[in-house]
PDB file of C-alpha atoms and ligand atoms in Angstrom:
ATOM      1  CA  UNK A 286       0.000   0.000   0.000  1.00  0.00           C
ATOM      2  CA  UNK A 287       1.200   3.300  -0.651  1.00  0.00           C
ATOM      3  CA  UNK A 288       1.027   6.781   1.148  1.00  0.00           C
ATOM      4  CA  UNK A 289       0.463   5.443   4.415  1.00  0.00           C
ATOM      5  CA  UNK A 290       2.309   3.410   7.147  1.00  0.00           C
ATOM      6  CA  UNK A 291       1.064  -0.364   8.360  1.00  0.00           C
ATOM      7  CA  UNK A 292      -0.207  -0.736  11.694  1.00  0.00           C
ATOM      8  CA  UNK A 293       0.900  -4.211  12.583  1.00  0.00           C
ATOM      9  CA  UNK A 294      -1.324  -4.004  15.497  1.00  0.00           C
ATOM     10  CA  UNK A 295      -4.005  -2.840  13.811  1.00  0.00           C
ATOM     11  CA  UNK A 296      -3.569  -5.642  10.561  1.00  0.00           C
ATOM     12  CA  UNK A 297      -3.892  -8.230  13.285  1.00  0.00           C
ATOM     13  CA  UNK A 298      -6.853  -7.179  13.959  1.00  0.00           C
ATOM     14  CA  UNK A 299      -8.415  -6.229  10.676  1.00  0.00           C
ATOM     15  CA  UNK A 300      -6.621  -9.768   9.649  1.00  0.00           C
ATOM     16  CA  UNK A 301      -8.982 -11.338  12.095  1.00  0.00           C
ATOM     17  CA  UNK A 302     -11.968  -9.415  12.017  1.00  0.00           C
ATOM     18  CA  UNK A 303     -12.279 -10.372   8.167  1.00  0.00           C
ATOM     19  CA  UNK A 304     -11.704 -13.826   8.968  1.00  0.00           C
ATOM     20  CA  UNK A 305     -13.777 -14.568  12.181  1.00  0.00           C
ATOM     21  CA  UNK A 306     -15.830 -11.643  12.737  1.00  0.00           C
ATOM     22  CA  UNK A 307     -13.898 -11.055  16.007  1.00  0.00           C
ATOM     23  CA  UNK A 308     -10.194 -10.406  17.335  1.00  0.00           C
ATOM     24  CA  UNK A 309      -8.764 -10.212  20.810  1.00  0.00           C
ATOM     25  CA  UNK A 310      -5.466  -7.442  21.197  1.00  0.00           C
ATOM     26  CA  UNK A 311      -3.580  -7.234  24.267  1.00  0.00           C
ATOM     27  CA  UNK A 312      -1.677  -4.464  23.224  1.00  0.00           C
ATOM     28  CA  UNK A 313      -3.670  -1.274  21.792  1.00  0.00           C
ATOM     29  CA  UNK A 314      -3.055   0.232  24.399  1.00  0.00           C
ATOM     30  CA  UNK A 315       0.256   0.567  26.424  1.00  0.00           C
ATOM     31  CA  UNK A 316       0.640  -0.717  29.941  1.00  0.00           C
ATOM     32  CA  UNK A 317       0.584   2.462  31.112  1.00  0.00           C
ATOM     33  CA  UNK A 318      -1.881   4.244  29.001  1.00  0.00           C
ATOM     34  CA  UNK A 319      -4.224   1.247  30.801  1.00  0.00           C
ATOM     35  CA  UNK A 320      -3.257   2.102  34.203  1.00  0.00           C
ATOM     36  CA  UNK A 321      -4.172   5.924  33.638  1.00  0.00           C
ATOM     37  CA  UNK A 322      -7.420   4.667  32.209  1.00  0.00           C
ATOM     38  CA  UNK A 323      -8.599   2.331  34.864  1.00  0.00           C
ATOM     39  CA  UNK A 324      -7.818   5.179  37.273  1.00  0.00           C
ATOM     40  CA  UNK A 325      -9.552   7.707  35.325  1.00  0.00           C
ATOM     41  CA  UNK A 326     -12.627   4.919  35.340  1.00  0.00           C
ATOM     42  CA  UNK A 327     -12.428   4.510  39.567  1.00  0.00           C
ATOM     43  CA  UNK A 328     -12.095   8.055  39.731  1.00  0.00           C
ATOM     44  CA  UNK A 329     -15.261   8.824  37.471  1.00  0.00           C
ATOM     45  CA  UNK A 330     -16.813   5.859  39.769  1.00  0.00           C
ATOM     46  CA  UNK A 331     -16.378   8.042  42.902  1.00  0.00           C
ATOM     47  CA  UNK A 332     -17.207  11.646  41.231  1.00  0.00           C
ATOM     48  CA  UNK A 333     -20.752  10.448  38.972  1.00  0.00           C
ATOM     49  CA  UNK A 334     -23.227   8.540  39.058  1.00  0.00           C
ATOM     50  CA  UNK A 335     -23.323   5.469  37.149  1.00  0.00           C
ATOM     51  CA  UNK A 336     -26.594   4.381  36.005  1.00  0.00           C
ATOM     52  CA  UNK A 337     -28.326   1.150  36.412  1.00  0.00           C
ATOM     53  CA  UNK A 338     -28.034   0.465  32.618  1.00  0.00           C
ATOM     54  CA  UNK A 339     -31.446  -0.201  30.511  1.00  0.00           C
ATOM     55  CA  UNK A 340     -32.225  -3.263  27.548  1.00  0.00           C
ATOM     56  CA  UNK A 341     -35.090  -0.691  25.581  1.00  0.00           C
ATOM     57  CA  UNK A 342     -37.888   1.138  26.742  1.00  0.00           C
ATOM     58  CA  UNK A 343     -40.512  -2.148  26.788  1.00  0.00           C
ATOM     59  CA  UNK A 344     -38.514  -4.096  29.612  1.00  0.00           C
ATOM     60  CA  UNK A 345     -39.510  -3.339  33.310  1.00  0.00           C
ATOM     61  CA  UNK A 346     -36.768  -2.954  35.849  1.00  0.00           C
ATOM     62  CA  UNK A 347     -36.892  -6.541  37.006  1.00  0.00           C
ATOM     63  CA  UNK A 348     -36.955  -8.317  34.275  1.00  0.00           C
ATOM     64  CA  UNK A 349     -33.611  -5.962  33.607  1.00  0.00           C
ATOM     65  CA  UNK A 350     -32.267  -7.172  35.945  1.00  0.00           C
ATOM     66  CA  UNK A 351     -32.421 -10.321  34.923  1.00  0.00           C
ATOM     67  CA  UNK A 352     -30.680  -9.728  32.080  1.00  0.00           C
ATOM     68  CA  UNK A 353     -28.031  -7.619  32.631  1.00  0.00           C
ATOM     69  CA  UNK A 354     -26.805  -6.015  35.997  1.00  0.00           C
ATOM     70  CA  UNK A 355     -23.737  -4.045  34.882  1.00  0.00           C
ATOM     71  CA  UNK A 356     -24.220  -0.159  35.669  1.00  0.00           C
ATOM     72  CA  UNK A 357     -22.798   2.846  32.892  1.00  0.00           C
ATOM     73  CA  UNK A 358     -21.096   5.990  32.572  1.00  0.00           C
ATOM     74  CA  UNK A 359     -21.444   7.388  28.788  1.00  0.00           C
ATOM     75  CA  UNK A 360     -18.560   9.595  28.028  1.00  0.00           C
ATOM     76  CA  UNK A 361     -19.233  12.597  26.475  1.00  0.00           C
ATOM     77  CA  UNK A 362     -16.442  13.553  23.685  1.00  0.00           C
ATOM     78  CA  UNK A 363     -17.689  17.314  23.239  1.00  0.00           C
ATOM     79  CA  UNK A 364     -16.553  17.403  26.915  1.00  0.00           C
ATOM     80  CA  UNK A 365     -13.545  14.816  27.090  1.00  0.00           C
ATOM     81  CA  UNK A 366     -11.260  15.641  29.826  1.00  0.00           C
ATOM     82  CA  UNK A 367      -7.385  14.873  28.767  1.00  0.00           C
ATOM     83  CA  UNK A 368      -7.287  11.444  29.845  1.00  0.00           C
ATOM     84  CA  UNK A 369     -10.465  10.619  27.706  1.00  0.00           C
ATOM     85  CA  UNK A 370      -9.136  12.834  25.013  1.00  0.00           C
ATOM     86  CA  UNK A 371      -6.258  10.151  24.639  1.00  0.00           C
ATOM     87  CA  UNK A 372      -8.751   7.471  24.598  1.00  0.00           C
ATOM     88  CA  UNK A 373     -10.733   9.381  21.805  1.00  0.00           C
ATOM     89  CA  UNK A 374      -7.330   9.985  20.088  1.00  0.00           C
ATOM     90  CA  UNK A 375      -6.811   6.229  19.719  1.00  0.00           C
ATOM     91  CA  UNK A 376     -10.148   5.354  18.355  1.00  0.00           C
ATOM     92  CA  UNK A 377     -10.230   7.754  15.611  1.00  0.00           C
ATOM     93  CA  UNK A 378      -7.115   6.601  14.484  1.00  0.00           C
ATOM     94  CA  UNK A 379      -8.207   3.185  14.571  1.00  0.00           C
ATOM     95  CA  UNK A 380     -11.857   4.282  12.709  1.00  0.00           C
ATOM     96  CA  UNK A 381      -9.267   6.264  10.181  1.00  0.00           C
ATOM     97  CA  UNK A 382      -7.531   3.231   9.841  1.00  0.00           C
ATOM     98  CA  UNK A 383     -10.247   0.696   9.247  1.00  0.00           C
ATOM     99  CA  UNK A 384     -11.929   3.271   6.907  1.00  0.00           C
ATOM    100  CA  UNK A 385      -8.851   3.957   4.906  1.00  0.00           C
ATOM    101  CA  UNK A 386      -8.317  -0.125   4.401  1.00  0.00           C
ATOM    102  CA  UNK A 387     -11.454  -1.906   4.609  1.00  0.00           C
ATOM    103  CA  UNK A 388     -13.768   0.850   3.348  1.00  0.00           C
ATOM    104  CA  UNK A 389     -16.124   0.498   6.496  1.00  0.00           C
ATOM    105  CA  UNK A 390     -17.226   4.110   6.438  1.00  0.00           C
ATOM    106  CA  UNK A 391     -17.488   4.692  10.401  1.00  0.00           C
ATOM    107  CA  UNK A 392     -18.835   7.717  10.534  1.00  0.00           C
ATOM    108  CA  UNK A 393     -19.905   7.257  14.554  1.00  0.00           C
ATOM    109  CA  UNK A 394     -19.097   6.422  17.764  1.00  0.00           C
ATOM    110  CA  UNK A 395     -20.021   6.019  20.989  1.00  0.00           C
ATOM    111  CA  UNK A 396     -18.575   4.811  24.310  1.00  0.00           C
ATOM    112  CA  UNK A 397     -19.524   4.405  27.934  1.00  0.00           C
ATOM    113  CA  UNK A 398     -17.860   3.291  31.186  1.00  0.00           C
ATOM    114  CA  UNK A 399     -19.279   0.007  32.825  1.00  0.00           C
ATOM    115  CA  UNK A 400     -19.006  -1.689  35.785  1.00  0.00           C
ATOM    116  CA  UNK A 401     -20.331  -5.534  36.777  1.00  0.00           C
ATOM    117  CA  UNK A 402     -20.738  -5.467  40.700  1.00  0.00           C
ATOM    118  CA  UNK A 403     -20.121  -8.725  42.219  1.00  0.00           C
ATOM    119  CA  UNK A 404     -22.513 -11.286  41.420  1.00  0.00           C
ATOM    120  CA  UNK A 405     -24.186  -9.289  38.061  1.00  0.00           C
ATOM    121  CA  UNK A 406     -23.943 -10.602  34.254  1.00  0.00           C
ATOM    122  CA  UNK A 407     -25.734  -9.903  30.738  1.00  0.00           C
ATOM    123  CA  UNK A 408     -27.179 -12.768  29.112  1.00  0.00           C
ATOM    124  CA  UNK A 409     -26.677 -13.514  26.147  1.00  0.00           C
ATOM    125  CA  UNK A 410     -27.674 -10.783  23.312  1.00  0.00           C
ATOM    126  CA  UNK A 411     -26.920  -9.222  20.110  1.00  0.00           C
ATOM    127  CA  UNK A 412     -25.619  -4.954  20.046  1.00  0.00           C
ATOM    128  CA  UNK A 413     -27.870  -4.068  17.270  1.00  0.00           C
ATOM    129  CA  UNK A 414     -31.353  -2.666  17.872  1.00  0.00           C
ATOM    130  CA  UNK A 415     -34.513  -3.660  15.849  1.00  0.00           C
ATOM    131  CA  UNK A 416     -34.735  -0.413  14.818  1.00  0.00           C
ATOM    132  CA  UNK A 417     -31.550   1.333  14.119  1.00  0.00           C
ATOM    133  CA  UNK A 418     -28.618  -1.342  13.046  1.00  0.00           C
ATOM    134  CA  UNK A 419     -25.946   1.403  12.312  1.00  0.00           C
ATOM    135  CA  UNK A 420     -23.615  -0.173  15.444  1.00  0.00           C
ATOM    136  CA  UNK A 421     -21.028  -2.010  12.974  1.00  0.00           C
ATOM    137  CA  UNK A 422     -18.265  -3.325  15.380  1.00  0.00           C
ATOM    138  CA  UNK A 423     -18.406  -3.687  19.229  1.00  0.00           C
ATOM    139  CA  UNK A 424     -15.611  -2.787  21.132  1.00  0.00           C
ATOM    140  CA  UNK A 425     -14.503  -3.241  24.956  1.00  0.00           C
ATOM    141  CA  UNK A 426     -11.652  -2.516  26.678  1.00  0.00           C
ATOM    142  CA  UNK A 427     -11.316  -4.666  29.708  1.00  0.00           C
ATOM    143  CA  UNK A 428      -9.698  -2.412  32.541  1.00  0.00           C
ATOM    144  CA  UNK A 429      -9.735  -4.876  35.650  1.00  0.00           C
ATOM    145  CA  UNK A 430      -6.093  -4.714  37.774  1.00  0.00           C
ATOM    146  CA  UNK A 431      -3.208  -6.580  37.133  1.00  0.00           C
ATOM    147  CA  UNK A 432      -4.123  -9.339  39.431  1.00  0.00           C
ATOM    148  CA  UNK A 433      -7.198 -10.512  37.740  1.00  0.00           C
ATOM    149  CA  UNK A 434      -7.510 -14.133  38.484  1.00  0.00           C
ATOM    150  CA  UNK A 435      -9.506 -16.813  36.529  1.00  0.00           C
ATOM    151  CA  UNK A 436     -12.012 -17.688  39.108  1.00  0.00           C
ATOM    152  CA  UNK A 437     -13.371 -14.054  39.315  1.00  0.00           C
ATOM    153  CA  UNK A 438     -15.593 -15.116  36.759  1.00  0.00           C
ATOM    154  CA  UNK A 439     -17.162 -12.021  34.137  1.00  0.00           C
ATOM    155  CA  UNK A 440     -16.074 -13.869  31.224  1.00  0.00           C
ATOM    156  CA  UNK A 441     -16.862 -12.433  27.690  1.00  0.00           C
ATOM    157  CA  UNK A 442     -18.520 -15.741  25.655  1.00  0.00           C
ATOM    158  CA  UNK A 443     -18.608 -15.515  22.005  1.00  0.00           C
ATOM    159  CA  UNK A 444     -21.107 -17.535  20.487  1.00  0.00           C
ATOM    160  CA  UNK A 445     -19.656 -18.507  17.074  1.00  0.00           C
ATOM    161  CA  UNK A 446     -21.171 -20.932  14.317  1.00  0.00           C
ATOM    162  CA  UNK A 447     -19.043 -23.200  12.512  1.00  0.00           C
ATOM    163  CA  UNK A 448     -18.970 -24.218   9.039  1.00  0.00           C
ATOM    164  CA  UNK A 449     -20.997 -27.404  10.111  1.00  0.00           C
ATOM    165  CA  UNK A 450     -23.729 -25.602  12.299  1.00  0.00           C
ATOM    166  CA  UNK A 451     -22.286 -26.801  15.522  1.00  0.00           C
ATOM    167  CA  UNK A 452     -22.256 -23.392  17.744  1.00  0.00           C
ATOM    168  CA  UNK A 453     -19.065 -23.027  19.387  1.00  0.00           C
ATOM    169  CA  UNK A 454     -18.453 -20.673  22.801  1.00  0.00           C
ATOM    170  CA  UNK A 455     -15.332 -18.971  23.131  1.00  0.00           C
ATOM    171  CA  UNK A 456     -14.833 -17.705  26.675  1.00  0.00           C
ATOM    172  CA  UNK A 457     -12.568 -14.599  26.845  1.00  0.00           C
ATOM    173  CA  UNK A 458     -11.274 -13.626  30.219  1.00  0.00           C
ATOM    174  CA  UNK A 459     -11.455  -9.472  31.070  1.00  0.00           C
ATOM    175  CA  UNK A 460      -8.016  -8.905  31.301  1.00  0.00           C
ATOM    176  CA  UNK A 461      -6.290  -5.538  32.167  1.00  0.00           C
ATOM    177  CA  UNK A 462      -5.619  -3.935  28.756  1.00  0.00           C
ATOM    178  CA  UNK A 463      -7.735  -6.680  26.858  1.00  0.00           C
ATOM    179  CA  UNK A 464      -9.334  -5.223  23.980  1.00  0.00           C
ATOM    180  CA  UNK A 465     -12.013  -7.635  22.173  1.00  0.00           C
ATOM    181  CA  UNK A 466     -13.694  -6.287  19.078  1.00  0.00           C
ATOM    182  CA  UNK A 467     -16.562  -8.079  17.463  1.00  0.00           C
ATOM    183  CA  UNK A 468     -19.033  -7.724  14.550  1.00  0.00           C
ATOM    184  CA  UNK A 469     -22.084  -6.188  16.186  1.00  0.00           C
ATOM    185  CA  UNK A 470     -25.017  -7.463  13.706  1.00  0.00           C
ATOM    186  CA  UNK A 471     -24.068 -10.946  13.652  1.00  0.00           C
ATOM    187  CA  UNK A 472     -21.785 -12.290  16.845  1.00  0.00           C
ATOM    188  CA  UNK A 473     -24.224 -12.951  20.236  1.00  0.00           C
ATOM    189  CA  UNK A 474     -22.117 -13.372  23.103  1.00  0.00           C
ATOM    190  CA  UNK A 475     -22.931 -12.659  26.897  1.00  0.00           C
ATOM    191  CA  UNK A 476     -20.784 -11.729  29.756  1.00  0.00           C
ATOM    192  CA  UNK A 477     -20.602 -14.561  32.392  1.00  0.00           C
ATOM    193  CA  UNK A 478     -21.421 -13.736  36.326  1.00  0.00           C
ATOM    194  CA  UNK A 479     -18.628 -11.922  38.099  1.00  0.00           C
ATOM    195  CA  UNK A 480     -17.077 -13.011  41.546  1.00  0.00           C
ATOM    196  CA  UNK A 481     -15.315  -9.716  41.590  1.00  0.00           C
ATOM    197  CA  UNK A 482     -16.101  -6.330  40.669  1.00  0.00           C
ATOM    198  CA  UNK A 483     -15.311  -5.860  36.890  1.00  0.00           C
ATOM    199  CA  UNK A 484     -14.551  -2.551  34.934  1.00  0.00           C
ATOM    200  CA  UNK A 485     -14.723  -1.721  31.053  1.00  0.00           C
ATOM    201  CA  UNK A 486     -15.133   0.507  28.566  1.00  0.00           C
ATOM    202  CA  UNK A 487     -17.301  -0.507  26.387  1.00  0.00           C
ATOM    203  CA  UNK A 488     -18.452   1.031  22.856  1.00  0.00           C
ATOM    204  CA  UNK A 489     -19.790   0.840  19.272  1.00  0.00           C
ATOM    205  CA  UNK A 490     -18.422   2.250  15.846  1.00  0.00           C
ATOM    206  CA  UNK A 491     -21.346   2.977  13.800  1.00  0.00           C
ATOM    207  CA  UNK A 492     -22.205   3.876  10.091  1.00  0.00           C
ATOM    208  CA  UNK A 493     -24.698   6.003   9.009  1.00  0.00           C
TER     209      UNK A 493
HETATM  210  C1  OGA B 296     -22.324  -4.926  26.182  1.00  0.00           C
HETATM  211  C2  OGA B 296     -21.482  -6.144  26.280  1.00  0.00           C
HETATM  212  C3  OGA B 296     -19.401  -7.199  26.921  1.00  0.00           C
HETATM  213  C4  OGA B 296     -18.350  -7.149  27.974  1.00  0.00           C
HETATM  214  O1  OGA B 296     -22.129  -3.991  26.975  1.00  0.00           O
HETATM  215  O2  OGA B 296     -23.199  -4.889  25.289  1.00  0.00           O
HETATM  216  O3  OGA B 296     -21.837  -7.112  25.662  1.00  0.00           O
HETATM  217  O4  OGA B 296     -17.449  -8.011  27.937  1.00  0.00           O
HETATM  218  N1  OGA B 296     -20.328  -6.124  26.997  1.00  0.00           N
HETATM  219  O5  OGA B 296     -18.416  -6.288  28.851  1.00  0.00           O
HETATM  220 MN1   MN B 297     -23.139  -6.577  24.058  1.00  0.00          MN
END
């Protein structure tokens, strides 16, 4: 290609995407670039209120419950303070970058912080809405501490479909840094109940 330097981070992922709809990166962002973030996120936990989160308009708040128990932040990028502004920085050149090689034409975005109290999930589920399916890839960036251990639960599942029909679930643990990206109109996955307090950004890139 010429005019423009590879991203072998980002091929990786593109690589993958185009071939199974979903990739895992442990390195889009720096160690330390996730440490700033996952304070920024405690500190926004302390300062504002996150918000029970909702599943549409037509569900009551128990039977939310029962399917998801994660509470949310949105971030607002018209008022990003400089941490998020380094977040923001990163996904645009990432949208850029997907839009410059695999003609996605993201015009959109939109993130929010989340948080799994002990004990909480979100069954299994699809990121498009009936009525607007302009969310194109999901994104979430897994920003538990360094010490994360396996029996804390708050897995990511996958649910993927082989070539033979057989449906297949790939657990993917919420590691510190861990970004997973997955094609929002087709991939239903779930997040499995956590032991342990469990902290994310989570977000869409959308067409129009
Ligand atoms: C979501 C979601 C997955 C995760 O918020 O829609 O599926 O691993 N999150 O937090
Ligand atoms: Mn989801």
């Amino acid at each position: 290609m010429v005019g423009f330097d590879l991203n072998p981070v980002y091929e990786l992922i593109i690589d993958d995407l185009v071939k199974r709809k979903y990739a895992i990166s442990d390195c889009f962002f720096s160690e330390a670039e996730v440490r700033i973030l996952r304070n920024h996120l405690l500190l926004k936990q302390e300062r504002e209120n996150f918000k029970k989160a909702a599943i549409g308009k037509s569900f009551n708040e128990q039977i939310a419950k029962e399917v998801r128990g994660d509470f949310i932040l949105w971030m607002d990028e018209g008022e990003a303070d400089q941490v998020e502004q380094l977040f923001f920085d990163k996904i645009h050149h990432l949208i850029d970058y997907l839009n410059r090689t695999c003609y996605l034409g993201i015009c959109e975005s939109e993130f929010h912080y989340a948080r799994y109290p002990e004990g909480t999930f979100y069954q299994r589920h699809l990121d498009v809405f009936q009525n607007d399916d302009r969310r194109t890839l999901s994104l979430v960036f897994y920003l538990n501490d360094e010490n994360w251990q396996a029996d804390y639960g708050g897995e990511l599942a996958l649910f993927l479909a082989a070539e033979n029909g057989v449906e297949s679930e790939l657990k993917i643990q919420p590691l510190a840094g861990r970004m997973a990206i997955f094609d929002s109109k087709t991939i239903e996955h779930e997040v499995k109940r956590v032991k342990q307090q469990r902290y994310s950004i989570t977000g869409w890139l959308k067409t129009r």
